[in-house]
Coordinates of C-alpha atoms in Angstrom, one line a residue:
X42 CA 28.9 4.4 108.1
X43 CA 32.4 5.6 108.8
X44 CA 35.3 3.9 107.1
X45 CA 37.7 2.0 109.2
X46 CA 41.4 2.4 108.7
X47 CA 41.8 -1.1 107.2
X48 CA 39.0 -0.5 104.6
X49 CA 41.3 1.1 102.0
X50 CA 42.2 -1.0 99.0
X51 CA 45.5 -2.7 99.4
X52 CA 46.6 -2.8 95.7
X53 CA 45.4 -1.7 92.3
X54 CA 43.3 -4.8 91.7
X55 CA 41.4 -4.2 95.0
X56 CA 41.0 -0.5 94.0
X57 CA 39.5 -1.5 90.7
X58 CA 37.2 -3.9 92.3
X59 CA 36.0 -1.3 94.8
X60 CA 35.6 1.4 92.3
X61 CA 33.6 -0.7 89.8
X62 CA 31.2 -1.5 92.6
X63 CA 31.0 1.8 94.4
X64 CA 31.9 4.5 91.9
X65 CA 35.2 6.4 91.6
X66 CA 36.4 9.3 93.8
X67 CA 39.0 11.8 92.4
X68 CA 41.6 10.4 94.8
X69 CA 41.0 6.9 93.5
X70 CA 41.1 8.2 89.9
X71 CA 44.4 10.0 90.7
X72 CA 45.9 6.8 92.2
X73 CA 44.9 4.8 89.1
X74 CA 46.2 7.4 86.7
X75 CA 49.6 7.7 88.5
X76 CA 49.9 3.9 88.7
X77 CA 49.1 3.6 84.9
X78 CA 51.8 6.3 84.2
X79 CA 54.3 4.3 86.2
X80 CA 53.4 1.1 84.5
X81 CA 53.6 2.8 81.1
X82 CA 57.0 4.2 81.9
X83 CA 58.5 0.9 83.1
X84 CA 56.7 -1.3 80.5
X85 CA 58.2 0.6 77.6
X86 CA 61.5 -0.8 78.9
X87 CA 60.3 -4.3 79.7
X88 CA 57.4 -5.4 77.5
X89 CA 57.9 -6.8 74.0
X90 CA 54.7 -5.4 72.4
X91 CA 55.1 -7.5 69.3
X92 CA 55.1 -10.6 71.5
X93 CA 52.0 -9.4 73.3
X94 CA 50.2 -8.7 70.0
X95 CA 51.1 -12.1 68.7
X96 CA 49.9 -13.8 71.9
X97 CA 46.6 -11.9 71.7
X98 CA 46.1 -12.8 68.0
X99 CA 46.9 -16.5 68.8
X100 CA 44.3 -16.4 71.7
X101 CA 41.7 -15.0 69.3
X102 CA 42.4 -17.8 66.8
X103 CA 42.2 -20.5 69.6
X104 CA 38.8 -19.0 70.6
X105 CA 37.5 -19.0 67.0
X106 CA 38.6 -22.7 66.6
X107 CA 36.8 -23.6 69.7
X108 CA 33.6 -21.8 68.6
X109 CA 33.8 -23.6 65.2
X110 CA 34.0 -26.9 67.1
X111 CA 31.1 -26.0 69.3
X112 CA 28.9 -25.0 66.3
X113 CA 30.1 -27.8 63.9
X114 CA 26.9 -29.9 64.3
X115 CA 24.7 -26.9 63.4
X116 CA 27.1 -25.9 60.6
X117 CA 26.7 -29.4 59.1
X118 CA 22.9 -29.2 58.9
X119 CA 22.9 -25.6 57.6
X120 CA 21.5 -23.9 60.6
X121 CA 24.7 -21.9 61.2
X122 CA 27.2 -20.3 58.9
X123 CA 30.5 -18.8 60.0
X124 CA 32.2 -16.1 57.9
X125 CA 35.4 -14.2 58.8
X126 CA 37.1 -11.0 57.7
X127 CA 39.9 -8.8 59.0
X128 CA 39.3 -5.6 60.9
X129 CA 41.8 -2.9 61.7
X130 CA 42.5 -2.3 65.3
X131 CA 44.5 0.6 66.7
X132 CA 46.1 0.4 70.1
X133 CA 48.6 2.5 72.0
X134 CA 52.0 0.8 72.0
X135 CA 51.1 -1.6 69.2
X136 CA 49.8 0.8 66.6
X137 CA 47.4 -0.3 63.8
X138 CA 47.2 -4.0 63.1
X139 CA 44.7 -6.5 61.7
X140 CA 42.7 -9.1 63.6
X141 CA 40.1 -11.6 62.5
X142 CA 36.4 -11.0 63.3
X143 CA 33.7 -13.6 62.9
X144 CA 30.2 -13.3 61.6
X145 CA 28.0 -16.1 62.9
X146 CA 24.8 -16.4 60.8
X147 CA 22.2 -18.2 62.9
X148 CA 18.9 -18.8 61.0
X149 CA 19.8 -15.7 58.9
X150 CA 20.5 -13.5 62.0
X151 CA 24.0 -12.2 62.0
X152 CA 26.0 -12.0 65.2
X153 CA 29.4 -10.2 65.0
X154 CA 32.3 -11.4 67.1
X155 CA 34.7 -8.4 67.0
X156 CA 38.0 -8.0 68.8
X157 CA 38.4 -4.7 70.6
X158 CA 41.9 -4.9 71.8
X159 CA 44.5 -6.4 74.2
X160 CA 45.1 -3.4 76.4
X161 CA 42.0 -3.6 78.6
X162 CA 42.0 -2.5 82.2
X163 CA 42.1 -5.6 84.5
X164 CA 42.4 -8.1 81.6
X165 CA 44.5 -9.0 78.6
X166 CA 41.9 -8.5 75.9
X167 CA 38.3 -8.1 75.0
X168 CA 36.0 -9.3 72.2
X169 CA 32.5 -7.9 71.7
X170 CA 29.6 -10.0 70.5
X171 CA 27.1 -7.8 68.7
X172 CA 23.5 -9.0 68.3
X173 CA 20.5 -8.5 66.1
X174 CA 19.4 -5.2 67.7
X175 CA 22.8 -3.8 68.6
X176 CA 23.0 -5.4 72.0
X177 CA 26.6 -6.2 73.1
X178 CA 28.1 -9.0 75.2
X179 CA 31.7 -9.1 76.1
X180 CA 34.3 -11.9 76.2
X181 CA 37.3 -11.1 78.4
X182 CA 40.7 -12.7 78.1
X183 CA 42.2 -13.4 81.5
X184 CA 45.3 -15.1 82.7
X185 CA 46.3 -16.2 86.2
X186 CA 49.9 -16.5 85.3
X187 CA 52.3 -14.2 87.3
X188 CA 53.0 -10.8 85.6
X189 CA 56.6 -12.0 85.0
X190 CA 55.5 -14.8 82.8
X191 CA 56.4 -14.0 79.1
X192 CA 53.3 -13.8 76.9
X193 CA 54.6 -16.7 74.7
X194 CA 54.2 -19.0 77.8
X195 CA 50.9 -17.5 79.3
X196 CA 47.7 -19.5 79.4
X197 CA 44.8 -17.4 78.4
X198 CA 41.3 -18.1 79.6
X199 CA 38.2 -16.6 78.0
X200 CA 35.4 -15.4 80.3
X201 CA 32.0 -13.8 79.9
X202 CA 32.5 -10.1 80.7
X203 CA 29.7 -8.6 82.7
X204 CA 29.8 -4.8 83.0
X205 CA 31.0 -3.6 86.4
X206 CA 32.2 -7.1 87.4
X207 CA 35.9 -7.7 88.2
X208 CA 37.6 -10.4 86.2
X209 CA 38.0 -12.5 89.3
X210 CA 34.2 -12.9 89.5
X211 CA 33.6 -13.7 85.8
X212 CA 32.3 -17.1 84.5
X213 CA 34.6 -19.2 82.3
X214 CA 33.3 -19.4 78.7
X215 CA 32.2 -22.8 77.7
X216 CA 29.9 -24.3 75.0
X217 CA 26.7 -24.0 77.0
X218 CA 27.1 -20.4 78.1
X219 CA 28.3 -19.5 74.6
X220 CA 25.1 -21.0 73.2
X221 CA 23.1 -19.0 75.7
X222 CA 24.8 -15.8 74.6
X223 CA 24.1 -16.6 70.9
X224 CA 20.5 -17.3 71.6
X225 CA 20.2 -14.0 73.5
X226 CA 21.9 -12.0 70.8
X227 CA 19.8 -13.6 68.1
X228 CA 16.7 -12.7 70.0
X229 CA 15.7 -16.3 70.3
X230 CA 15.0 -16.1 74.0

């Protein structure tokens, strides 16, 4: 089927959506690489990376507090334990820094909740959930705020990150689908 003239992606988000669904041509790769170089050049002048890092760490803490609240009934009866420790992350622009990771022990099965970074294509951060047999699920930090919104005023929203799915199509994380992810990663279902 021949492409129509209007079928070309209109902006970078459209391009990313099309490429994750259909693969990536060199021309599309080139466009993304040039766009990223331009963003990088202009962002060095505009973005306060310390502010972004702090916002990212605050969003992680908010998520962990929510998880603790969701699991509180199981913690009280001894079915779940939560432990935390710091991990070193290294990201371009920010450098090396520490973030908290969680270990959820569910009936003696450990599930790791590990931050991967805030500079994620198409999102503002990613946390991996690692299961019993090495399986991985992703939580993606999204924000619908305009790009001009300072990070200190942004509202983050955690979503379940499915591979090859644009963030606009991801499902919001809530207690029920978090419980489903845990049961899947603990090999309960």
